Amino acid sequence: MQFPSPLVLLLMVATPLRAADPFQIVYQWKEVDYNFPSQQMRNNAINSGAYKVGNAVPLDMDVSNLDPYNRLFVTTPRFLPGVPATLNTVDPANGLLTPYPDWSWHTQGDCDGITSVLRTKIDKCGQLWVIDAGEVDTFTNASKRICQPQVLAFDITNDKFLWRYKLPDDMVKGRSLLGNVEVLLKNSCKNAYVYMADLQGYRVVVLDAVTPRSWIANSNLFYPYPFDGHFDINGRQFDLMDGVFGMALSPQDPTTGDSTMYFHSLASTWESMVSTRTLNKESNFRNGQSPTTEFSYSIGQRSGQAGPSAMDKQGRALFFSILPKNSLNCWSPRLQYRSENIVQLMRNDETFQFNSGLKIKEDANGREWLFALTSQLQNIITGSWDKNAVKYRILKAPVDVLVQGTTCA
C-alpha cells in the first residue's frame, strides 16, 4: 500500500512546515465537507438543520495497508448539532468526507445505525472497531445520550459488517463517555478483547468479543488529577476534568499473548500501566473491587497533560503529545518515566495544536509511520474558533526518522 501523498485539497492553505519538522501534511482543512450523493440532498440537509456547515470536528483517524482502496478513516463525533455523518473515509480527489460504510448508517436517532464515534481502531486483521458513544451535542448545554453505547466491527477488506454489541445498562453511568479504544487479539482474529476508556465515568470497559460479555475495570488511576484539570493551549484556557484517556498496548508476550497497557487520564501528568492479563479477568473487578497492587504508576511526571498515545511494534518507544507545548514526545520503557527521559521530537505551535489522534501503521514494505490528527480543539471548547483559519490537519512521518539519535531509537 502507498499512503496518500500530500495533496493540495479543497479549503487547504498551502503553507509548508518548518524545515526541522519531520511531518508531511497529508490533508488539511479550514472546515470539512461531505460527499453528498447530490446537491439536492446537501441543500435538503442544510435546510432541515441536519447539516450545519462548519460544525463537524475531525477528531481521530486510522489507516491500514490491508485496505484495498488505500483509504484514510476519519471520525467526526456529533459534538455539535448538524453533523450528518460521524465515521468517514477521505476522498483523495477533493478532501471530502464519505460516510462509512454508507449514508444509511448515519441517521441521527436510528439506534441500529451509528450515532457518534470519537475514535476507532483497525487491528492487524483489517477489522475496524468502532466505539459509538450514543451521545450527541456533547459541547452544548443540550448534551444527551440518545442511543445505547455500542461496539461495531467491520472488515475493511470487503466493507462487510461483522458484529455489534450494545453495552448493558449496568456498563453505562449517567456521565459515561466512551472516548478511546484499544484492541488485543489473542491467537485468532475473532478472539478479541476490546478496551474502552470512559472519560467521564473514570473506568475502563472491557469486552470479551467471543463470549460476548463486558465488565468494568476499576482503578483510582483512571480518575482525573485535580491539579491537572486546567489547560492552557496557545493562550486558550479552560478546565476539563476527564479521566482515563490515552491507551497504548505493548507488543504481546509470545508465550501468553498478554500485553502491558500504558494509560493516562487527560487531566494528569503521570503515566500508569497494567497487564491485560489483569484487565481480562472479570473476577478481579467484582463488586467494584480493584486489584490495586497489579496497577503501577510512573516514578516521575511529564511537563504537561498528554493527548493520545501509540507504541511502535518493537515496544521501543511510547509516543504521545504534550498538549500545552504543541509537541510530539517519546519515552522508552527501558528507562524510568521521568522528565529527563522524555524526548521532545518536534514542536510546532501552528500545525500541532491539540493533537487528538495518534496511530502507528506499517506500509506495504513494513516501514512504520506515525499519523497524527491535530484539531485546535481548544478553540472549539472556548468558542473562539476562526472559520477562515486551517484548523484540522492529518500529518505523517516515518517512525525511524522521528526517533533517530534519541533514546527511543
Short mmCIF file of N, CA and C in Angstrom, two decimals, residues 188-337:
data_model
loop_
_atom_site.label_atom_id
_atom_site.label_comp_id
_atom_site.label_asym_id
_atom_site.label_seq_id
_atom_site.Cartn_x
_atom_site.Cartn_y
_atom_site.Cartn_z
N SER A 188 -6.25 -15.56 17.45
CA SER A 188 -7.00 -15.51 16.19
C SER A 188 -7.65 -14.14 16.04
N CYS A 189 -8.13 -13.87 14.83
CA CYS A 189 -8.76 -12.58 14.56
C CYS A 189 -10.07 -12.42 15.32
N LYS A 190 -10.75 -13.53 15.63
CA LYS A 190 -12.03 -13.45 16.31
C LYS A 190 -11.89 -13.35 17.82
N ASN A 191 -10.77 -13.81 18.35
CA ASN A 191 -10.58 -13.81 19.80
C ASN A 191 -10.06 -12.44 20.24
N ALA A 192 -10.96 -11.50 20.37
CA ALA A 192 -10.59 -10.11 20.62
C ALA A 192 -11.05 -9.64 21.99
N TYR A 193 -10.18 -8.88 22.64
CA TYR A 193 -10.55 -8.13 23.83
C TYR A 193 -10.53 -6.65 23.44
N VAL A 194 -11.62 -5.96 23.75
CA VAL A 194 -11.76 -4.54 23.40
C VAL A 194 -11.78 -3.74 24.70
N TYR A 195 -10.91 -2.73 24.77
CA TYR A 195 -10.79 -1.89 25.96
C TYR A 195 -11.28 -0.49 25.62
N MET A 196 -12.29 -0.01 26.35
CA MET A 196 -12.90 1.29 26.07
C MET A 196 -12.69 2.22 27.25
N ALA A 197 -12.07 3.36 27.02
CA ALA A 197 -11.82 4.34 28.08
C ALA A 197 -13.07 5.19 28.29
N ASP A 198 -13.58 5.18 29.50
CA ASP A 198 -14.74 6.01 29.86
C ASP A 198 -14.21 7.30 30.48
N LEU A 199 -14.16 8.35 29.66
CA LEU A 199 -13.53 9.61 30.08
C LEU A 199 -14.20 10.23 31.30
N GLN A 200 -15.52 10.11 31.37
CA GLN A 200 -16.26 10.80 32.42
C GLN A 200 -16.84 9.84 33.45
N GLY A 201 -16.75 8.53 33.18
CA GLY A 201 -17.13 7.55 34.18
C GLY A 201 -15.94 7.05 34.97
N TYR A 202 -14.73 7.40 34.50
CA TYR A 202 -13.47 7.11 35.19
C TYR A 202 -13.26 5.60 35.39
N ARG A 203 -13.43 4.86 34.32
CA ARG A 203 -13.17 3.42 34.35
C ARG A 203 -12.90 2.94 32.94
N VAL A 204 -12.50 1.70 32.81
CA VAL A 204 -12.30 1.08 31.51
C VAL A 204 -13.32 -0.05 31.37
N VAL A 205 -14.06 -0.03 30.27
CA VAL A 205 -14.98 -1.12 29.96
C VAL A 205 -14.22 -2.15 29.14
N VAL A 206 -14.22 -3.39 29.60
CA VAL A 206 -13.54 -4.49 28.91
C VAL A 206 -14.60 -5.38 28.27
N LEU A 207 -14.40 -5.69 27.00
CA LEU A 207 -15.32 -6.54 26.26
C LEU A 207 -14.59 -7.77 25.74
N ASP A 208 -15.06 -8.94 26.11
CA ASP A 208 -14.61 -10.20 25.51
C ASP A 208 -15.53 -10.45 24.32
N ALA A 209 -15.01 -10.26 23.11
CA ALA A 209 -15.85 -10.32 21.91
C ALA A 209 -16.29 -11.74 21.59
N VAL A 210 -15.66 -12.74 22.15
CA VAL A 210 -16.02 -14.13 21.86
C VAL A 210 -17.27 -14.52 22.62
N THR A 211 -17.36 -14.10 23.89
CA THR A 211 -18.45 -14.58 24.74
C THR A 211 -19.85 -14.26 24.24
N PRO A 212 -20.26 -13.07 23.85
CA PRO A 212 -19.61 -11.80 24.20
C PRO A 212 -20.10 -11.35 25.58
N ARG A 213 -19.19 -10.75 26.33
CA ARG A 213 -19.52 -10.28 27.67
C ARG A 213 -18.61 -9.10 28.00
N SER A 214 -19.16 -8.15 28.76
CA SER A 214 -18.37 -6.98 29.14
C SER A 214 -18.40 -6.81 30.65
N TRP A 215 -17.37 -6.12 31.17
CA TRP A 215 -17.30 -5.80 32.59
C TRP A 215 -16.54 -4.50 32.79
N ILE A 216 -16.63 -3.99 34.01
CA ILE A 216 -15.99 -2.72 34.35
C ILE A 216 -14.69 -2.99 35.08
N ALA A 217 -13.59 -2.41 34.59
CA ALA A 217 -12.32 -2.42 35.30
C ALA A 217 -12.18 -1.10 36.05
N ASN A 218 -11.96 -1.20 37.35
CA ASN A 218 -11.84 -0.02 38.20
C ASN A 218 -10.41 0.18 38.66
N SER A 219 -9.99 1.44 38.80
CA SER A 219 -8.72 1.79 39.41
C SER A 219 -8.75 3.26 39.76
N ASN A 220 -8.15 3.61 40.89
CA ASN A 220 -8.03 5.03 41.23
C ASN A 220 -7.22 5.79 40.19
N LEU A 221 -6.37 5.07 39.45
CA LEU A 221 -5.53 5.71 38.44
C LEU A 221 -6.31 6.10 37.19
N PHE A 222 -7.57 5.72 37.11
CA PHE A 222 -8.42 6.09 35.97
C PHE A 222 -9.07 7.47 36.18
N TYR A 223 -8.90 8.05 37.36
CA TYR A 223 -9.55 9.32 37.68
C TYR A 223 -8.71 10.51 37.19
N PRO A 224 -9.34 11.67 37.02
CA PRO A 224 -8.57 12.88 36.74
C PRO A 224 -7.81 13.31 37.99
N TYR A 225 -6.73 14.03 37.77
CA TYR A 225 -5.93 14.56 38.87
C TYR A 225 -6.31 16.02 39.06
N PRO A 226 -6.84 16.41 40.22
CA PRO A 226 -7.43 17.76 40.38
C PRO A 226 -6.52 18.91 39.97
N PHE A 227 -5.22 18.80 40.26
CA PHE A 227 -4.33 19.91 39.94
C PHE A 227 -3.96 19.97 38.46
N ASP A 228 -4.39 18.97 37.67
CA ASP A 228 -4.07 18.94 36.24
C ASP A 228 -5.30 19.17 35.37
N GLY A 229 -6.36 19.68 35.96
CA GLY A 229 -7.60 19.88 35.21
C GLY A 229 -7.68 21.21 34.48
N HIS A 230 -6.67 22.08 34.66
CA HIS A 230 -6.66 23.37 33.97
C HIS A 230 -5.70 23.30 32.79
N PHE A 231 -6.19 23.68 31.61
CA PHE A 231 -5.41 23.60 30.38
C PHE A 231 -5.15 25.00 29.84
N ASP A 232 -3.96 25.18 29.27
CA ASP A 232 -3.59 26.42 28.60
C ASP A 232 -2.88 26.04 27.30
N ILE A 233 -3.59 26.18 26.18
CA ILE A 233 -3.06 25.78 24.88
C ILE A 233 -3.11 26.99 23.95
N ASN A 234 -1.95 27.46 23.56
CA ASN A 234 -1.86 28.64 22.69
C ASN A 234 -2.65 29.83 23.24
N GLY A 235 -2.61 29.97 24.56
CA GLY A 235 -3.28 31.09 25.19
C GLY A 235 -4.76 30.89 25.47
N ARG A 236 -5.33 29.79 25.02
CA ARG A 236 -6.73 29.48 25.32
C ARG A 236 -6.78 28.64 26.58
N GLN A 237 -7.50 29.12 27.59
CA GLN A 237 -7.54 28.44 28.87
C GLN A 237 -8.93 27.89 29.15
N PHE A 238 -8.96 26.69 29.70
CA PHE A 238 -10.23 26.04 30.03
C PHE A 238 -9.96 24.94 31.04
N ASP A 239 -11.01 24.49 31.71
CA ASP A 239 -10.92 23.39 32.67
C ASP A 239 -11.61 22.17 32.08
N LEU A 240 -10.97 21.01 32.24
CA LEU A 240 -11.51 19.77 31.70
C LEU A 240 -11.08 18.63 32.61
N MET A 241 -12.03 18.06 33.35
CA MET A 241 -11.71 17.02 34.30
C MET A 241 -12.05 15.65 33.72
N ASP A 242 -11.38 15.30 32.62
CA ASP A 242 -11.58 13.99 32.00
C ASP A 242 -10.60 12.99 32.60
N GLY A 243 -11.10 11.77 32.80
CA GLY A 243 -10.28 10.71 33.36
C GLY A 243 -9.55 9.93 32.29
N VAL A 244 -9.46 8.61 32.48
CA VAL A 244 -8.63 7.75 31.64
C VAL A 244 -8.90 8.01 30.16
N PHE A 245 -7.82 8.21 29.42
CA PHE A 245 -7.95 8.67 28.03
C PHE A 245 -6.94 7.97 27.12
N GLY A 246 -5.66 8.33 27.25
CA GLY A 246 -4.64 7.73 26.40
C GLY A 246 -4.39 6.28 26.76
N MET A 247 -4.41 5.40 25.77
CA MET A 247 -4.14 3.98 25.99
C MET A 247 -3.27 3.47 24.84
N ALA A 248 -2.27 2.65 25.17
CA ALA A 248 -1.43 2.03 24.15
C ALA A 248 -0.97 0.68 24.67
N LEU A 249 -0.94 -0.31 23.79
CA LEU A 249 -0.54 -1.67 24.16
C LEU A 249 0.88 -1.96 23.70
N SER A 250 1.62 -2.61 24.57
CA SER A 250 2.96 -3.08 24.21
C SER A 250 2.84 -4.29 23.29
N PRO A 251 3.93 -4.71 22.64
CA PRO A 251 3.90 -5.96 21.88
C PRO A 251 3.49 -7.12 22.79
N GLN A 252 2.79 -8.09 22.22
CA GLN A 252 2.30 -9.21 23.02
C GLN A 252 3.42 -10.17 23.41
N ASP A 253 3.31 -10.71 24.61
CA ASP A 253 4.23 -11.75 25.05
C ASP A 253 4.03 -12.98 24.16
N PRO A 254 5.08 -13.51 23.54
CA PRO A 254 4.92 -14.62 22.59
C PRO A 254 4.37 -15.88 23.24
N THR A 255 4.50 -16.01 24.55
CA THR A 255 4.01 -17.21 25.24
C THR A 255 2.58 -17.07 25.71
N THR A 256 2.28 -15.96 26.37
CA THR A 256 0.95 -15.79 26.97
C THR A 256 -0.02 -15.00 26.09
N GLY A 257 0.52 -14.20 25.17
CA GLY A 257 -0.34 -13.34 24.36
C GLY A 257 -0.78 -12.07 25.06
N ASP A 258 -0.28 -11.86 26.28
CA ASP A 258 -0.66 -10.66 27.03
C ASP A 258 0.21 -9.46 26.65
N SER A 259 -0.30 -8.28 26.95
CA SER A 259 0.42 -7.03 26.72
C SER A 259 0.39 -6.19 27.99
N THR A 260 1.23 -5.19 28.01
CA THR A 260 1.13 -4.16 29.03
C THR A 260 0.36 -2.99 28.44
N MET A 261 -0.66 -2.54 29.16
CA MET A 261 -1.37 -1.34 28.72
C MET A 261 -0.79 -0.14 29.45
N TYR A 262 -0.29 0.83 28.68
CA TYR A 262 0.13 2.12 29.22
C TYR A 262 -1.06 3.06 29.08
N PHE A 263 -1.36 3.80 30.13
CA PHE A 263 -2.54 4.67 30.07
C PHE A 263 -2.34 5.90 30.94
N HIS A 264 -3.12 6.93 30.66
CA HIS A 264 -3.13 8.13 31.48
C HIS A 264 -4.48 8.82 31.37
N SER A 265 -4.83 9.54 32.39
CA SER A 265 -6.01 10.40 32.34
C SER A 265 -5.66 11.66 31.55
N LEU A 266 -6.67 12.26 30.94
CA LEU A 266 -6.41 13.50 30.20
C LEU A 266 -5.97 14.59 31.18
N ALA A 267 -6.64 14.68 32.32
CA ALA A 267 -6.25 15.62 33.37
C ALA A 267 -5.22 14.95 34.26
N SER A 268 -3.98 14.84 33.76
CA SER A 268 -2.93 14.17 34.50
C SER A 268 -1.59 14.44 33.84
N THR A 269 -0.52 14.37 34.64
CA THR A 269 0.84 14.44 34.10
C THR A 269 1.62 13.18 34.45
N TRP A 270 0.93 12.14 34.87
CA TRP A 270 1.54 10.87 35.23
C TRP A 270 1.19 9.83 34.18
N GLU A 271 1.99 8.77 34.09
CA GLU A 271 1.70 7.63 33.22
C GLU A 271 1.52 6.40 34.12
N SER A 272 0.60 5.53 33.76
CA SER A 272 0.32 4.33 34.53
C SER A 272 0.35 3.11 33.62
N MET A 273 0.34 1.93 34.21
CA MET A 273 0.40 0.70 33.42
C MET A 273 -0.23 -0.46 34.16
N VAL A 274 -0.72 -1.43 33.39
CA VAL A 274 -1.32 -2.64 33.93
C VAL A 274 -1.26 -3.71 32.86
N SER A 275 -1.14 -4.96 33.26
CA SER A 275 -1.14 -6.06 32.30
C SER A 275 -2.57 -6.33 31.81
N THR A 276 -2.69 -6.66 30.53
CA THR A 276 -4.01 -7.05 30.03
C THR A 276 -4.48 -8.34 30.69
N ARG A 277 -3.55 -9.13 31.23
CA ARG A 277 -3.94 -10.33 31.97
C ARG A 277 -4.84 -9.96 33.15
N THR A 278 -4.52 -8.84 33.78
CA THR A 278 -5.34 -8.35 34.90
C THR A 278 -6.69 -7.85 34.41
N LEU A 279 -6.68 -7.05 33.35
CA LEU A 279 -7.93 -6.49 32.83
C LEU A 279 -8.86 -7.57 32.30
N ASN A 280 -8.29 -8.64 31.74
CA ASN A 280 -9.10 -9.67 31.09
C ASN A 280 -9.73 -10.66 32.05
N LYS A 281 -9.46 -10.53 33.33
CA LYS A 281 -10.03 -11.43 34.34
C LYS A 281 -11.16 -10.71 35.06
N GLU A 282 -12.38 -11.02 34.68
CA GLU A 282 -13.54 -10.32 35.22
C GLU A 282 -13.61 -10.41 36.74
N SER A 283 -13.22 -11.55 37.31
CA SER A 283 -13.33 -11.75 38.76
C SER A 283 -12.46 -10.78 39.55
N ASN A 284 -11.46 -10.15 38.89
CA ASN A 284 -10.63 -9.16 39.58
C ASN A 284 -11.42 -7.92 39.97
N PHE A 285 -12.56 -7.70 39.33
CA PHE A 285 -13.27 -6.43 39.50
C PHE A 285 -14.70 -6.61 39.99
N ARG A 286 -15.02 -7.77 40.55
CA ARG A 286 -16.38 -7.99 41.04
C ARG A 286 -16.69 -7.08 42.22
N ASN A 287 -17.96 -6.66 42.27
CA ASN A 287 -18.45 -5.81 43.36
C ASN A 287 -17.65 -4.52 43.49
N GLY A 288 -17.17 -4.02 42.34
CA GLY A 288 -16.48 -2.73 42.34
C GLY A 288 -15.08 -2.78 42.88
N GLN A 289 -14.55 -3.97 43.09
CA GLN A 289 -13.20 -4.10 43.63
C GLN A 289 -12.16 -3.88 42.53
N SER A 290 -10.90 -3.65 42.94
CA SER A 290 -9.81 -3.47 42.01
C SER A 290 -8.55 -4.10 42.59
N PRO A 291 -7.80 -4.87 41.79
CA PRO A 291 -6.54 -5.44 42.27
C PRO A 291 -5.45 -4.37 42.27
N THR A 292 -5.47 -3.52 43.27
CA THR A 292 -4.65 -2.31 43.31
C THR A 292 -3.17 -2.59 43.07
N THR A 293 -2.67 -3.68 43.63
CA THR A 293 -1.23 -3.95 43.54
C THR A 293 -0.80 -4.33 42.13
N GLU A 294 -1.74 -4.63 41.25
CA GLU A 294 -1.39 -5.02 39.88
C GLU A 294 -1.33 -3.83 38.94
N PHE A 295 -1.72 -2.67 39.42
CA PHE A 295 -1.57 -1.43 38.68
C PHE A 295 -0.32 -0.71 39.20
N SER A 296 0.37 0.00 38.33
CA SER A 296 1.52 0.78 38.78
C SER A 296 1.50 2.12 38.06
N TYR A 297 2.28 3.06 38.60
CA TYR A 297 2.32 4.39 38.00
C TYR A 297 3.75 4.89 37.99
N SER A 298 3.99 5.91 37.19
CA SER A 298 5.35 6.36 36.93
C SER A 298 5.99 6.99 38.15
N ILE A 299 7.30 6.89 38.20
CA ILE A 299 8.06 7.49 39.29
C ILE A 299 8.15 9.01 39.12
N GLY A 300 8.04 9.47 37.87
CA GLY A 300 8.12 10.89 37.58
C GLY A 300 6.93 11.36 36.76
N GLN A 301 6.99 12.61 36.34
CA GLN A 301 5.90 13.23 35.59
C GLN A 301 6.42 13.85 34.31
N ARG A 302 5.51 14.07 33.37
CA ARG A 302 5.85 14.84 32.18
C ARG A 302 5.52 16.30 32.44
N SER A 303 5.82 17.16 31.49
CA SER A 303 5.71 18.60 31.72
C SER A 303 4.33 19.17 31.44
N GLY A 304 3.37 18.31 31.08
CA GLY A 304 2.02 18.79 30.82
C GLY A 304 1.09 17.63 30.54
N GLN A 305 -0.19 17.96 30.36
CA GLN A 305 -1.17 16.92 30.05
C GLN A 305 -0.90 16.34 28.67
N ALA A 306 -1.13 15.03 28.54
CA ALA A 306 -0.84 14.33 27.29
C ALA A 306 -2.13 13.98 26.55
N GLY A 307 -2.03 13.98 25.23
CA GLY A 307 -3.13 13.54 24.39
C GLY A 307 -3.09 12.04 24.18
N PRO A 308 -3.49 11.57 23.01
CA PRO A 308 -3.48 10.12 22.74
C PRO A 308 -2.05 9.60 22.68
N SER A 309 -1.90 8.29 22.77
CA SER A 309 -0.58 7.68 22.73
C SER A 309 -0.58 6.48 21.80
N ALA A 310 0.63 6.08 21.38
CA ALA A 310 0.79 4.94 20.48
C ALA A 310 2.17 4.35 20.71
N MET A 311 2.30 3.04 20.50
CA MET A 311 3.59 2.37 20.70
C MET A 311 4.00 1.66 19.42
N ASP A 312 5.31 1.70 19.13
CA ASP A 312 5.80 1.02 17.92
C ASP A 312 5.77 -0.49 18.11
N LYS A 313 5.91 -1.24 17.01
CA LYS A 313 5.69 -2.69 17.06
C LYS A 313 6.77 -3.41 17.85
N GLN A 314 7.95 -2.83 18.00
CA GLN A 314 9.01 -3.46 18.80
C GLN A 314 8.89 -3.13 20.29
N GLY A 315 8.03 -2.17 20.64
CA GLY A 315 7.89 -1.77 22.03
C GLY A 315 9.05 -0.93 22.52
N ARG A 316 9.76 -0.30 21.60
CA ARG A 316 10.91 0.52 21.98
C ARG A 316 10.51 1.90 22.46
N ALA A 317 9.37 2.39 21.99
CA ALA A 317 9.02 3.78 22.29
C ALA A 317 7.51 3.94 22.41
N LEU A 318 7.11 4.72 23.41
CA LEU A 318 5.74 5.18 23.57
C LEU A 318 5.69 6.62 23.09
N PHE A 319 4.83 6.91 22.13
CA PHE A 319 4.69 8.25 21.56
C PHE A 319 3.44 8.92 22.13
N PHE A 320 3.52 10.21 22.38
CA PHE A 320 2.38 10.97 22.88
C PHE A 320 2.66 12.46 22.66
N SER A 321 1.60 13.23 22.65
CA SER A 321 1.74 14.67 22.55
C SER A 321 1.62 15.27 23.94
N ILE A 322 2.35 16.35 24.19
CA ILE A 322 2.13 17.16 25.40
C ILE A 322 1.35 18.38 24.95
N LEU A 323 0.08 18.43 25.33
CA LEU A 323 -0.85 19.39 24.75
C LEU A 323 -0.46 20.84 24.98
N PRO A 324 -0.05 21.27 26.19
CA PRO A 324 0.28 22.70 26.36
C PRO A 324 1.50 23.14 25.56
N LYS A 325 2.33 22.18 25.13
CA LYS A 325 3.55 22.54 24.39
C LYS A 325 3.40 22.34 22.88
N ASN A 326 2.26 21.83 22.41
CA ASN A 326 2.09 21.54 20.98
C ASN A 326 3.25 20.68 20.47
N SER A 327 3.61 19.67 21.25
CA SER A 327 4.80 18.89 20.93
C SER A 327 4.49 17.40 20.83
N LEU A 328 5.31 16.71 20.04
CA LEU A 328 5.30 15.25 19.99
C LEU A 328 6.49 14.76 20.79
N ASN A 329 6.25 13.76 21.62
CA ASN A 329 7.28 13.27 22.52
C ASN A 329 7.34 11.75 22.48
N CYS A 330 8.44 11.20 22.99
CA CYS A 330 8.54 9.76 23.13
C CYS A 330 9.26 9.41 24.42
N TRP A 331 9.03 8.20 24.86
CA TRP A 331 9.69 7.67 26.06
C TRP A 331 9.95 6.19 25.82
N SER A 332 11.15 5.74 26.19
CA SER A 332 11.50 4.34 26.06
C SER A 332 11.16 3.60 27.35
N PRO A 333 10.36 2.53 27.29
CA PRO A 333 10.04 1.76 28.50
C PRO A 333 11.26 1.12 29.16
N ARG A 334 12.42 1.16 28.50
CA ARG A 334 13.64 0.65 29.13
C ARG A 334 14.13 1.58 30.23
N LEU A 335 13.60 2.81 30.23
CA LEU A 335 14.05 3.83 31.18
C LEU A 335 12.91 4.20 32.12
N GLN A 336 13.24 4.77 33.27
CA GLN A 336 12.22 5.25 34.18
C GLN A 336 11.45 6.39 33.53
N TYR A 337 10.15 6.44 33.82
CA TYR A 337 9.31 7.51 33.28
C TYR A 337 9.51 8.75 34.16
#
